[in-house]
GROMACS .gro file of C-alpha atoms in nm:
model
  514
    1MET     CA    1   0.018   0.017  -0.023
    2LYS     CA    2   0.115   0.378  -0.094
    3LEU     CA    3   0.166   0.591   0.206
    4ARG     CA    4   0.050   0.883   0.083
    5LEU     CA    5  -0.027   1.213   0.308
    6PRO     CA    6  -0.340   1.393   0.285
    7ALA     CA    7  -0.303   1.739   0.308
    8PRO     CA    8  -0.281   1.961   0.532
    9MET     CA    9   0.039   1.747   0.597
   10GLY     CA   10   0.172   1.999   0.900
   11SER     CA   11  -0.080   1.843   1.148
   12LEU     CA   12   0.046   1.504   0.995
   13LEU     CA   13   0.384   1.548   1.045
   14LYS     CA   14   0.430   1.609   1.391
   15LEU     CA   15   0.583   1.370   1.648
   16CYS     CA   16   0.574   1.248   1.992
   17LYS     CA   17   0.865   1.221   2.225
   18PRO     CA   18   0.752   0.875   2.383
   19PHE     CA   19   0.749   0.748   1.971
   20PHE     CA   20   1.094   0.907   1.930
   21LEU     CA   21   1.238   0.779   2.192
   22THR     CA   22   1.135   0.387   2.169
   23ARG     CA   23   1.145   0.398   1.821
   24PHE     CA   24   1.468   0.535   1.682
   25SER     CA   25   1.716   0.223   1.710
   26SER     CA   26   1.728   0.111   1.298
   27LEU     CA   27   1.868   0.480   1.183
   28PRO     CA   28   2.063   0.480   0.913
   29ASN     CA   29   2.442   0.477   0.972
   30SER     CA   30   2.351   0.505   1.311
   31PRO     CA   31   2.619   0.592   1.519
   32ALA     CA   32   2.762   0.294   1.753
   33THR     CA   33   2.900   0.346   2.059
   34THR     CA   34   3.335   0.391   1.939
   35HIS     CA   35   3.566   0.554   2.134
   36LEU     CA   36   4.655   1.139   1.347
   37ARG     CA   37   4.927   1.470   1.308
   38THR     CA   38   5.168   1.649   1.041
   39GLY     CA   39   5.444   1.941   1.079
   40HIS     CA   40   5.405   2.447   1.238
   41CYS     CA   41   5.253   2.828   1.418
   42ARG     CA   42   5.142   2.972   1.066
   43ALA     CA   43   5.319   3.290   1.118
   44LEU     CA   44   5.150   3.392   1.444
   45VAL     CA   45   5.454   3.367   1.642
   46LYS     CA   46   5.805   3.419   1.505
   47PRO     CA   47   5.949   3.028   1.570
   48LYS     CA   48   6.245   3.116   1.895
   49LYS     CA   49   6.519   2.922   1.963
   50ARG     CA   50   6.364   2.842   2.295
   51TYR     CA   51   6.037   2.685   2.144
   52GLY     CA   52   6.209   2.425   1.941
   53SER     CA   53   6.254   2.168   2.280
   54PHE     CA   54   5.889   2.168   2.314
   55CYS     CA   55   5.656   2.047   1.993
   56SER     CA   56   5.707   1.718   2.098
   57SER     CA   57   5.323   1.588   1.969
   58SER     CA   58   5.316   1.381   2.332
   59LEU     CA   59   5.207   1.621   2.606
   60SER     CA   60   5.273   1.376   2.829
   61SER     CA   61   5.406   0.992   2.879
   62SER     CA   62   5.084   0.900   3.038
   63ARG     CA   63   4.883   0.969   2.677
   64PRO     CA   64   4.598   0.782   2.629
   65LEU     CA   65   4.599   0.491   2.378
   66ALA     CA   66   4.357   0.638   2.184
   67SER     CA   67   4.588   0.815   1.933
   68CYS     CA   68   4.514   0.896   1.593
   69GLN     CA   69   4.853   1.065   1.453
   70PHE     CA   70   4.948   1.035   1.109
   71SER     CA   71   5.322   0.980   1.018
   72SER     CA   72   5.476   1.122   0.722
   73GLU     CA   73   5.759   1.333   0.528
   74HIS     CA   74   5.558   1.562   0.438
   75GLY     CA   75   5.514   1.861   0.669
   76GLY     CA   76   5.452   2.233   0.671
   77ASP     CA   77   5.191   2.492   0.552
   78GLY     CA   78   4.868   2.243   0.428
   79ALA     CA   79   4.900   2.551   0.106
   80ASP     CA   80   5.242   2.372   0.068
   81GLY     CA   81   5.090   2.034   0.053
   82PRO     CA   82   4.933   1.762  -0.239
   83ALA     CA   83   4.668   1.866  -0.419
   84PRO     CA   84   4.343   1.657  -0.290
   85ALA     CA   85   4.139   1.453  -0.494
   86ALA     CA   86   3.903   1.674  -0.602
   87ASP     CA   87   3.892   2.038  -0.582
   88LEU     CA   88   3.698   2.137  -0.237
   89TRP     CA   89   3.723   2.465  -0.157
   90LEU     CA   90   3.665   2.596   0.198
   91PHE     CA   91   3.618   2.899   0.366
   92ASN     CA   92   3.916   3.031   0.621
   93THR     CA   93   3.848   3.235   0.937
   94MET     CA   94   4.225   3.338   1.009
   95SER     CA   95   4.239   3.464   0.629
   96ARG     CA   96   3.887   3.587   0.574
   97LYS     CA   97   3.875   3.417   0.227
   98LYS     CA   98   3.783   3.057   0.070
   99GLU     CA   99   4.085   2.870  -0.030
  100ALA     CA  100   4.185   2.557  -0.170
  101PHE     CA  101   4.215   2.257   0.045
  102ARG     CA  102   4.496   2.112   0.061
  103PRO     CA  103   4.631   1.876   0.377
  104LYS     CA  104   4.935   1.830   0.499
  105VAL     CA  105   4.942   1.461   0.490
  106GLU     CA  106   4.816   1.367   0.113
  107GLY     CA  107   4.509   1.105   0.134
  108LYS     CA  108   4.470   1.200   0.541
  109VAL     CA  109   4.282   1.464   0.754
  110GLY     CA  110   4.319   1.577   1.098
  111MET     CA  111   4.003   1.782   1.224
  112TYR     CA  112   3.922   1.897   1.616
  113VAL     CA  113   3.608   2.058   1.653
  114CYS     CA  114   3.508   2.197   1.984
  115GLY     CA  115   3.261   2.015   2.161
  116VAL     CA  116   2.955   2.095   2.351
  117THR     CA  117   3.062   2.199   2.767
  118ALA     CA  118   2.803   1.880   2.900
  119TYR     CA  119   2.543   2.073   3.203
  120ASP     CA  120   2.240   2.045   3.018
  121LEU     CA  121   2.083   1.931   2.702
  122SER     CA  122   2.170   2.077   2.383
  123HIS     CA  123   2.017   2.305   2.177
  124ILE     CA  124   1.961   2.327   1.793
  125GLY     CA  125   2.198   2.613   1.749
  126HIS     CA  126   2.452   2.231   1.943
  127ALA     CA  127   2.301   2.036   1.694
  128ARG     CA  128   2.359   2.318   1.356
  129VAL     CA  129   2.735   2.289   1.462
  130TYR     CA  130   2.802   1.923   1.434
  131VAL     CA  131   2.582   1.890   1.169
  132THR     CA  132   2.764   2.117   0.995
  133PHE     CA  133   3.118   1.925   1.079
  134ASP     CA  134   2.988   1.599   1.019
  135VAL     CA  135   2.907   1.674   0.637
  136LEU     CA  136   3.210   1.806   0.603
  137TYR     CA  137   3.353   1.468   0.815
  138ARG     CA  138   3.124   1.297   0.533
  139TYR     CA  139   3.230   1.478   0.238
  140LEU     CA  140   3.585   1.399   0.310
  141LYS     CA  141   3.539   1.018   0.323
  142ASN     CA  142   3.392   1.075  -0.001
  143LEU     CA  143   3.653   1.224  -0.129
  144GLU     CA  144   3.784   0.916   0.052
  145TYR     CA  145   4.051   1.040   0.230
  146GLU     CA  146   4.134   0.874   0.534
  147VAL     CA  147   4.033   1.152   0.829
  148CYS     CA  148   4.089   1.148   1.195
  149TYR     CA  149   3.802   1.360   1.364
  150VAL     CA  150   3.811   1.479   1.689
  151ARG     CA  151   3.578   1.555   1.909
  152ASN     CA  152   3.588   1.676   2.322
  153PHE     CA  153   3.379   1.656   2.571
  154THR     CA  154   3.436   1.946   2.847
  155ASP     CA  155   3.333   1.785   3.170
  156VAL     CA  156   3.533   2.013   3.334
  157ASP     CA  157   3.397   2.380   3.377
  158ASP     CA  158   3.233   2.637   3.659
  159LYS     CA  159   2.884   2.609   3.499
  160ILE     CA  160   2.941   2.239   3.539
  161ILE     CA  161   2.992   2.311   3.886
  162ALA     CA  162   2.757   2.602   3.962
  163ARG     CA  163   2.487   2.372   3.790
  164ALA     CA  164   2.610   2.060   3.973
  165ASN     CA  165   2.558   2.275   4.379
  166GLU     CA  166   2.264   2.345   4.251
  167LEU     CA  167   2.144   1.946   4.195
  168GLY     CA  168   2.336   1.811   4.444
  169GLU     CA  169   2.474   1.614   4.202
  170ASP     CA  170   2.868   1.526   4.154
  171PRO     CA  171   3.015   1.752   3.895
  172ILE     CA  172   3.183   1.481   3.695
  173SER     CA  173   2.843   1.258   3.711
  174LEU     CA  174   2.606   1.509   3.587
  175SER     CA  175   2.829   1.602   3.326
  176LYS     CA  176   2.905   1.242   3.202
  177ARG     CA  177   2.496   1.146   3.254
  178TYR     CA  178   2.447   1.466   2.978
  179CYS     CA  179   2.706   1.342   2.780
  180GLU     CA  180   2.505   1.072   2.709
  181GLU     CA  181   2.241   1.232   2.645
  182PHE     CA  182   2.441   1.472   2.382
  183HIS     CA  183   2.563   1.109   2.172
  184VAL     CA  184   2.123   1.055   2.188
  185ASP     CA  185   2.077   1.384   2.001
  186MET     CA  186   2.384   1.297   1.764
  187MET     CA  187   2.202   0.935   1.690
  188HIS     CA  188   1.873   1.057   1.576
  189LEU     CA  189   2.026   1.354   1.383
  190HIS     CA  190   2.279   1.118   1.166
  191CYS     CA  191   2.547   1.237   1.301
  192LEU     CA  192   2.814   1.034   1.275
  193PRO     CA  193   3.077   0.892   1.578
  194PRO     CA  194   3.392   1.125   1.577
  195SER     CA  195   3.721   0.936   1.570
  196VAL     CA  196   3.824   1.062   1.894
  197GLU     CA  197   3.605   1.156   2.173
  198PRO     CA  198   3.827   1.271   2.460
  199CYS     CA  199   3.694   1.455   2.830
  200VAL     CA  200   3.902   1.659   2.962
  201SER     CA  201   3.893   1.493   3.331
  202ASP     CA  202   4.053   1.189   3.141
  203HIS     CA  203   4.312   1.478   2.987
  204MET     CA  204   4.486   1.618   3.326
  205PRO     CA  205   4.825   1.508   3.251
  206GLN     CA  206   4.811   1.691   2.871
  207ILE     CA  207   4.690   2.035   3.077
  208ILE     CA  208   4.981   2.040   3.307
  209ASP     CA  209   5.239   1.961   3.089
  210MET     CA  210   5.082   2.224   2.832
  211ILE     CA  211   5.082   2.482   3.100
  212LYS     CA  212   5.430   2.382   3.185
  213LYS     CA  213   5.595   2.449   2.897
  214ILE     CA  214   5.358   2.774   2.849
  215LEU     CA  215   5.559   2.925   3.137
  216ASP     CA  216   5.859   2.802   3.038
  217ASN     CA  217   5.893   2.956   2.717
  218GLY     CA  218   5.790   3.283   2.982
  219CYS     CA  219   5.407   3.340   2.865
  220ALA     CA  220   5.284   3.291   3.169
  221TYR     CA  221   5.266   3.402   3.515
  222GLN     CA  222   5.197   3.269   3.880
  223ILE     CA  223   4.969   3.415   4.143
  224ASP     CA  224   4.811   3.215   4.472
  225GLY     CA  225   4.792   2.888   4.262
  226ASP     CA  226   4.633   3.019   3.956
  227VAL     CA  227   4.838   3.053   3.635
  228TYR     CA  228   4.733   3.299   3.351
  229PHE     CA  229   4.873   3.324   3.005
  230SER     CA  230   4.977   3.674   2.929
  231VAL     CA  231   4.860   3.840   2.657
  232ASP     CA  232   5.124   4.099   2.576
  233LYS     CA  233   5.375   3.798   2.531
  234PHE     CA  234   5.196   3.704   2.235
  235PRO     CA  235   5.191   4.018   1.974
  236GLU     CA  236   5.008   3.838   1.765
  237TYR     CA  237   4.675   3.769   1.929
  238GLY     CA  238   4.362   3.895   1.811
  239GLN     CA  239   4.488   3.772   1.375
  240LEU     CA  240   4.192   3.548   1.426
  241SER     CA  241   3.941   3.745   1.487
  242GLY     CA  242   4.065   4.024   1.392
  243ARG     CA  243   4.002   4.235   1.723
  244LYS     CA  244   4.250   4.466   1.893
  245LEU     CA  245   4.380   4.401   2.196
  246GLU     CA  246   4.276   4.768   2.404
  247ASP     CA  247   3.953   4.647   2.216
  248ASN     CA  248   3.931   4.292   2.422
  249ARG     CA  249   3.691   4.239   2.695
  250ALA     CA  250   3.789   4.122   3.012
  251GLY     CA  251   3.689   3.842   3.208
  252GLU     CA  252   3.386   3.657   2.955
  253ARG     CA  253   3.360   3.335   3.147
  254VAL     CA  254   3.492   3.465   3.481
  255ALA     CA  255   3.547   3.756   3.703
  256VAL     CA  256   3.739   4.047   3.668
  257ASP     CA  257   4.047   3.948   3.820
  258SER     CA  258   4.235   4.278   3.954
  259ARG     CA  259   4.579   4.080   3.999
  260LYS     CA  260   4.614   4.003   3.642
  261LYS     CA  261   4.829   4.210   3.471
  262ASN     CA  262   4.667   4.274   3.183
  263PRO     CA  263   4.281   4.296   3.204
  264ALA     CA  264   4.300   4.018   2.879
  265ASP     CA  265   4.481   3.800   3.008
  266PHE     CA  266   4.308   3.484   3.050
  267ALA     CA  267   4.325   3.165   3.325
  268LEU     CA  268   4.526   2.860   3.239
  269TRP     CA  269   4.523   2.711   3.577
  270LYS     CA  270   4.278   2.804   3.862
  271SER     CA  271   4.346   2.682   4.215
  272ALA     CA  272   4.089   2.461   4.409
  273LYS     CA  273   3.764   2.699   4.571
  274GLU     CA  274   3.573   2.457   4.869
  275GLY     CA  275   3.319   2.198   4.742
  276GLU     CA  276   3.504   2.208   4.371
  277PRO     CA  277   3.650   1.963   4.201
  278PHE     CA  278   4.046   1.977   4.159
  279TRP     CA  279   4.360   1.775   4.057
  280VAL     CA  280   4.708   1.750   4.175
  281SER     CA  281   4.993   2.057   4.017
  282PRO     CA  282   5.288   2.194   4.081
  283TRP     CA  283   5.104   2.520   4.176
  284GLY     CA  284   4.862   2.390   4.412
  285PRO     CA  285   4.540   2.158   4.372
  286GLY     CA  286   4.302   2.292   4.091
  287ARG     CA  287   4.177   2.244   3.758
  288PRO     CA  288   4.163   2.395   3.423
  289GLY     CA  289   4.134   2.665   3.271
  290TRP     CA  290   3.839   2.674   2.911
  291HIS     CA  291   4.048   2.705   2.675
  292ILE     CA  292   4.382   2.549   2.754
  293GLU     CA  293   4.186   2.244   2.780
  294CYS     CA  294   4.073   2.263   2.376
  295SER     CA  295   4.466   2.365   2.339
  296ALA     CA  296   4.548   1.993   2.454
  297MET     CA  297   4.347   1.765   2.355
  298SER     CA  298   4.370   1.826   1.995
  299ALA     CA  299   4.787   1.844   2.018
  300THR     CA  300   4.747   1.533   2.237
  301TYR     CA  301   4.523   1.352   1.944
  302LEU     CA  302   4.630   1.540   1.644
  303GLY     CA  303   4.954   1.719   1.737
  304TYR     CA  304   5.094   2.106   1.729
  305SER     CA  305   4.957   2.089   1.331
  306PHE     CA  306   4.716   1.925   1.136
  307ASP     CA  307   4.398   2.058   0.892
  308ILE     CA  308   4.104   2.193   1.060
  309HIS     CA  309   4.001   2.337   1.339
  310GLY     CA  310   3.617   2.424   1.389
  311GLY     CA  311   3.342   2.553   1.621
  312GLY     CA  312   3.086   2.797   1.585
  313MET     CA  313   3.117   3.141   1.512
  314ASP     CA  314   3.060   3.252   1.927
  315LEU     CA  315   3.410   3.049   1.976
  316VAL     CA  316   3.654   3.236   1.739
  317PHE     CA  317   3.702   3.512   2.012
  318PRO     CA  318   3.782   3.425   2.303
  319HIS     CA  319   3.869   3.039   2.264
  320HIS     CA  320   3.985   2.954   1.944
  321GLU     CA  321   4.176   3.306   1.929
  322ASN     CA  322   4.319   3.218   2.307
  323GLU     CA  323   4.378   2.823   2.170
  324ILE     CA  324   4.633   2.971   1.879
  325ALA     CA  325   4.832   3.171   2.151
  326GLN     CA  326   4.884   2.881   2.413
  327SER     CA  327   4.945   2.612   2.112
  328CYS     CA  328   5.176   2.850   1.937
  329ALA     CA  329   5.331   2.973   2.270
  330ALA     CA  330   5.369   2.580   2.395
  331CYS     CA  331   5.503   2.478   2.028
  332GLY     CA  332   5.637   2.802   1.821
  333GLN     CA  333   5.602   2.556   1.535
  334SER     CA  334   5.222   2.518   1.615
  335ASN     CA  335   4.995   2.547   1.278
  336ILE     CA  336   4.670   2.463   1.189
  337SER     CA  337   4.564   2.517   0.812
  338TYR     CA  338   4.185   2.595   0.826
  339TRP     CA  339   4.029   2.765   1.077
  340ILE     CA  340   3.627   2.678   0.970
  341HIS     CA  341   3.302   2.820   1.161
  342ASN     CA  342   2.914   2.831   1.166
  343GLY     CA  343   2.711   3.080   1.147
  344PHE     CA  344   2.444   3.080   1.447
  345VAL     CA  345   2.060   2.952   1.446
  346THR     CA  346   1.889   3.296   1.560
  347VAL     CA  347   1.519   3.349   1.674
  348ASP     CA  348   1.364   3.629   1.597
  349SER     CA  349   1.688   3.771   1.450
  350GLU     CA  350   1.872   3.750   1.777
  351LYS     CA  351   2.181   3.429   1.856
  352MET     CA  352   1.965   3.122   2.021
  353SER     CA  353   2.195   3.055   2.351
  354LYS     CA  354   2.122   2.947   2.644
  355SER     CA  355   2.209   3.221   2.828
  356LEU     CA  356   1.973   3.427   2.654
  357GLY     CA  357   1.688   3.209   2.795
  358ASN     CA  358   1.585   3.153   2.392
  359PHE     CA  359   1.697   2.859   2.311
  360PHE     CA  360   1.554   2.504   2.196
  361THR     CA  361   1.642   2.239   2.301
  362ILE     CA  362   1.674   1.969   2.026
  363ARG     CA  363   1.463   1.729   2.238
  364GLN     CA  364   1.199   1.966   2.237
  365VAL     CA  365   1.247   2.050   1.829
  366ILE     CA  366   1.263   1.623   1.750
  367GLU     CA  367   0.919   1.638   2.038
  368LEU     CA  368   0.730   1.756   1.715
  369TYR     CA  369   0.928   1.684   1.416
  370HIS     CA  370   1.113   1.421   1.252
  371PRO     CA  371   1.443   1.443   1.352
  372LEU     CA  372   1.587   1.430   0.970
  373ALA     CA  373   1.344   1.714   0.923
  374LEU     CA  374   1.542   1.926   1.126
  375ARG     CA  375   1.865   1.849   1.000
  376LEU     CA  376   1.701   1.888   0.636
  377PHE     CA  377   1.650   2.261   0.783
  378LEU     CA  378   1.966   2.309   0.920
  379LEU     CA  379   2.181   2.211   0.603
  380GLY     CA  380   1.878   2.420   0.377
  381THR     CA  381   2.105   2.751   0.416
  382HIS     CA  382   2.476   2.756   0.400
  383TYR     CA  383   2.661   2.695   0.686
  384ARG     CA  384   2.864   2.988   0.709
  385SER     CA  385   2.483   3.259   0.696
  386PRO     CA  386   2.258   3.266   0.975
  387ILE     CA  387   1.948   3.063   0.986
  388ASN     CA  388   1.607   3.221   1.170
  389TYR     CA  389   1.401   2.891   1.323
  390SER     CA  390   1.075   2.912   1.259
  391ASP     CA  391   0.774   2.606   1.335
  392VAL     CA  392   0.698   2.678   0.932
  393GLN     CA  393   1.034   2.645   0.871
  394LEU     CA  394   1.031   2.308   1.053
  395GLU     CA  395   0.671   2.211   0.848
  396SER     CA  396   0.846   2.264   0.533
  397ALA     CA  397   1.119   2.041   0.561
  398SER     CA  398   0.919   1.796   0.719
  399GLU     CA  399   0.678   1.849   0.377
  400ARG     CA  400   0.965   1.783   0.160
  401MET     CA  401   1.140   1.531   0.351
  402TYR     CA  402   0.813   1.342   0.301
  403TYR     CA  403   0.816   1.402  -0.064
  404ILE     CA  404   1.181   1.307  -0.073
  405TYR     CA  405   1.135   0.962   0.037
  406GLN     CA  406   0.754   0.950  -0.089
  407THR     CA  407   0.911   0.897  -0.395
  408LEU     CA  408   1.190   0.714  -0.355
  409TYR     CA  409   0.951   0.480  -0.161
  410ASP     CA  410   0.782   0.409  -0.438
  411CYS     CA  411   1.067   0.357  -0.664
  412GLU     CA  412   1.260   0.131  -0.470
  413ASN     CA  413   0.888  -0.007  -0.441
  414VAL     CA  414   0.896  -0.097  -0.818
  415ILE     CA  415   1.180  -0.179  -0.909
  416SER     CA  416   1.184  -0.451  -0.702
  417GLN     CA  417   0.975  -0.639  -0.918
  418HIS     CA  418   1.191  -0.685  -1.195
  419ALA     CA  419   1.573  -0.754  -1.285
  420VAL     CA  420   1.713  -0.414  -1.360
  421GLN     CA  421   2.063  -0.389  -1.555
  422LEU     CA  422   2.232  -0.067  -1.513
  423ASP     CA  423   2.462  -0.093  -1.780
  424ASN     CA  424   2.207   0.020  -2.007
  425VAL     CA  425   2.051   0.303  -1.886
  426PRO     CA  426   1.854   0.568  -2.150
  427PRO     CA  427   2.037   0.947  -2.247
  428ASP     CA  428   1.786   1.132  -2.143
  429ALA     CA  429   1.818   0.941  -1.758
  430LEU     CA  430   2.243   0.953  -1.854
  431ASP     CA  431   2.198   1.348  -1.925
  432CYS     CA  432   1.981   1.440  -1.560
  433ILE     CA  433   2.208   1.180  -1.310
  434THR     CA  434   2.526   1.333  -1.526
  435LYS     CA  435   2.399   1.715  -1.471
  436PHE     CA  436   2.262   1.636  -1.126
  437LYS     CA  437   2.631   1.480  -1.058
  438ASN     CA  438   2.788   1.819  -1.222
  439GLU     CA  439   2.611   2.012  -0.970
  440PHE     CA  440   2.688   1.822  -0.631
  441VAL     CA  441   3.052   1.837  -0.685
  442ALA     CA  442   3.040   2.192  -0.750
  443ALA     CA  443   2.785   2.264  -0.493
  444MET     CA  444   2.991   2.056  -0.211
  445SER     CA  445   3.311   2.205  -0.341
  446ASP     CA  446   3.234   2.535  -0.309
  447ASP     CA  447   3.198   2.560   0.047
  448LEU     CA  448   2.976   2.253   0.139
  449HIS     CA  449   2.677   2.495  -0.024
  450THR     CA  450   2.442   2.266   0.091
  451PRO     CA  451   2.098   2.454   0.021
  452VAL     CA  452   2.220   2.439  -0.377
  453ILE     CA  453   2.204   2.012  -0.334
  454LEU     CA  454   1.905   2.040  -0.183
  455ALA     CA  455   1.758   2.265  -0.479
  456ALA     CA  456   1.871   2.073  -0.756
  457LEU     CA  457   1.780   1.746  -0.569
  458SER     CA  458   1.424   1.841  -0.764
  459ASP     CA  459   1.530   1.710  -1.125
  460PRO     CA  460   1.545   1.358  -1.086
  461LEU     CA  461   1.297   1.309  -0.807
  462LYS     CA  462   1.053   1.430  -1.084
  463ASN     CA  463   1.202   1.238  -1.379
  464ILE     CA  464   1.104   0.921  -1.084
  465ASN     CA  465   0.762   1.061  -1.051
  466ASP     CA  466   0.738   1.085  -1.395
  467LEU     CA  467   0.813   0.761  -1.492
  468LEU     CA  468   0.629   0.617  -1.201
  469HIS     CA  469   0.303   0.843  -1.255
  470THR     CA  470   0.247   0.982  -1.625
  471ARG     CA  471   0.144   0.807  -1.832
  472LYS     CA  472   0.432   0.909  -2.047
  473GLY     CA  473   0.727   0.812  -1.884
  474ARG     CA  474   0.524   0.450  -1.856
  475LYS     CA  475   0.571   0.376  -2.187
  476GLN     CA  476   0.980   0.493  -2.241
  477GLN     CA  477   1.189   0.222  -2.297
  478LEU     CA  478   1.361   0.078  -2.028
  479ARG     CA  479   1.225   0.278  -1.798
  480MET     CA  480   1.312   0.009  -1.454
  481GLU     CA  481   1.695   0.166  -1.605
  482SER     CA  482   1.598   0.476  -1.533
  483LEU     CA  483   1.399   0.461  -1.191
  484ALA     CA  484   1.702   0.224  -1.111
  485ALA     CA  485   2.005   0.445  -1.243
  486LEU     CA  486   1.824   0.758  -1.073
  487GLU     CA  487   1.758   0.606  -0.766
  488LYS     CA  488   2.080   0.485  -0.698
  489VAL     CA  489   2.273   0.850  -0.778
  490ILE     CA  490   1.994   1.031  -0.537
  491ARG     CA  491   2.108   0.750  -0.267
  492LYS     CA  492   2.422   0.836  -0.271
  493VAL     CA  493   2.417   1.220  -0.220
  494LEU     CA  494   2.156   1.137   0.057
  495THR     CA  495   2.369   0.973   0.194
  496VAL     CA  496   2.743   1.278   0.199
  497LEU     CA  497   2.445   1.467   0.339
  498GLY     CA  498   2.332   1.224   0.611
  499LEU     CA  499   1.998   1.263   0.531
  500LEU     CA  500   1.932   0.867   0.443
  501PRO     CA  501   1.760   0.647   0.630
  502GLY     CA  502   1.722   0.323   0.710
  503SER     CA  503   1.415   0.187   0.526
  504TYR     CA  504   1.201   0.493   0.349
  505ILE     CA  505   0.897   0.331   0.442
  506GLU     CA  506   0.961   0.357   0.822
  507VAL     CA  507   1.047   0.706   0.839
  508LEU     CA  508   0.708   0.728   0.650
  509GLN     CA  509   0.489   0.510   0.870
  510GLN     CA  510   0.695   0.725   1.155
  511LEU     CA  511   0.547   1.061   1.024
  512LYS     CA  512   0.187   0.921   1.033
  513GLU     CA  513   0.163   0.720   1.315
  514CYS     CA  514   0.188   0.942   1.561
   0.00000   0.00000   0.00000
């Protein structure tokens, strides 16, 4: 029986929470539970001789075993690296322009994406970050790169401690619980698991080792058990964000400290306060500052020099700016080739964030809409542009998703009844397929322009519907070959976009049952 959705679609496309929590075990490419380096500071600081002995990628003798480092004679700036299998241009926040992607090691990519601070359920601003980099991860794999994708969890942070105190819960236990909830959200959104997923609490030796290097190189100072990075020691501070040092706001995540030499100096290590978790360090008991965590973990798994560092646009300053300063202070040869940032999700043209209280969690959205509709909505706007959340947009994405899967289900149902050979596809179908493939490659190569691909889907889908349902289409010679070839290329593209379900019929039924 064909599953057709009567108008109006919107009311039937909404889903309920209990349904999702029990019915989403067979998603396509569903992440099962899972748990690479190259050779330079992009001229942010002129390498000084004293840095030379501090560039070992191993930050501690207790380095985790799940290392993904690449070894190769190639190194240096990615711009001098080998040509990729296909042209790929990515917008680099550092240079403020699109650049041809050239990995540091031929055929291999190291990518680090800043993960969530796990103290609450993730909102759809987080969904946008990780859907964006999941598409990049999938496309790089599609280009046959070997990709080491590292995405961390911040499980030691002021916000986590504050929330745990509110709930009377151990901070590490609370954070672990929300890390698990994050994994559930990512599974629903079809985000593939990263290659490595380190937590801050498991990397204290590496963090302490990096802070020692920064102190030894004269770029940090101690005050009463605290350690601060001295921005005055890093003249290139602000290059990523374009901010001048005198314009930087002091504080950010912490209160202004009058003991600092410069109000913009930021904490590498914080001395322990009563009732807070702490770790033993050369400067006394305490815990790391927010920024040093990612510098240490990225260096641990990818080395000081790797290809891509990503995150939301809100991380450009201060987080990524501070990461650059720290990493270069620890190793003068530190270099990341491409800094990639996605735009905000907005509500009424204002950035969605927990601090503003105007956010929707991923759970709240998928209580009402299919997770793939949320993913389709996010991919319908270029990743660097702001995207405004609205029910109307989600309704539209749901309707589009239903049309795509109904068309493919009808096609699959028909061709399953025939023995089809794909070595004899008619010219009309081949022309449509070639055009669609070219549009896909051109759009993805142009800084992951997913909205163009979603629009380009219209032609092959229309051709399938014509072949299935019109008198002229049904009379075409080699009709089954055309249907099979068109369905195959669409499946391939949907796989790269993370939009291919385990079965079309299952998703269509999910949309109707609730």
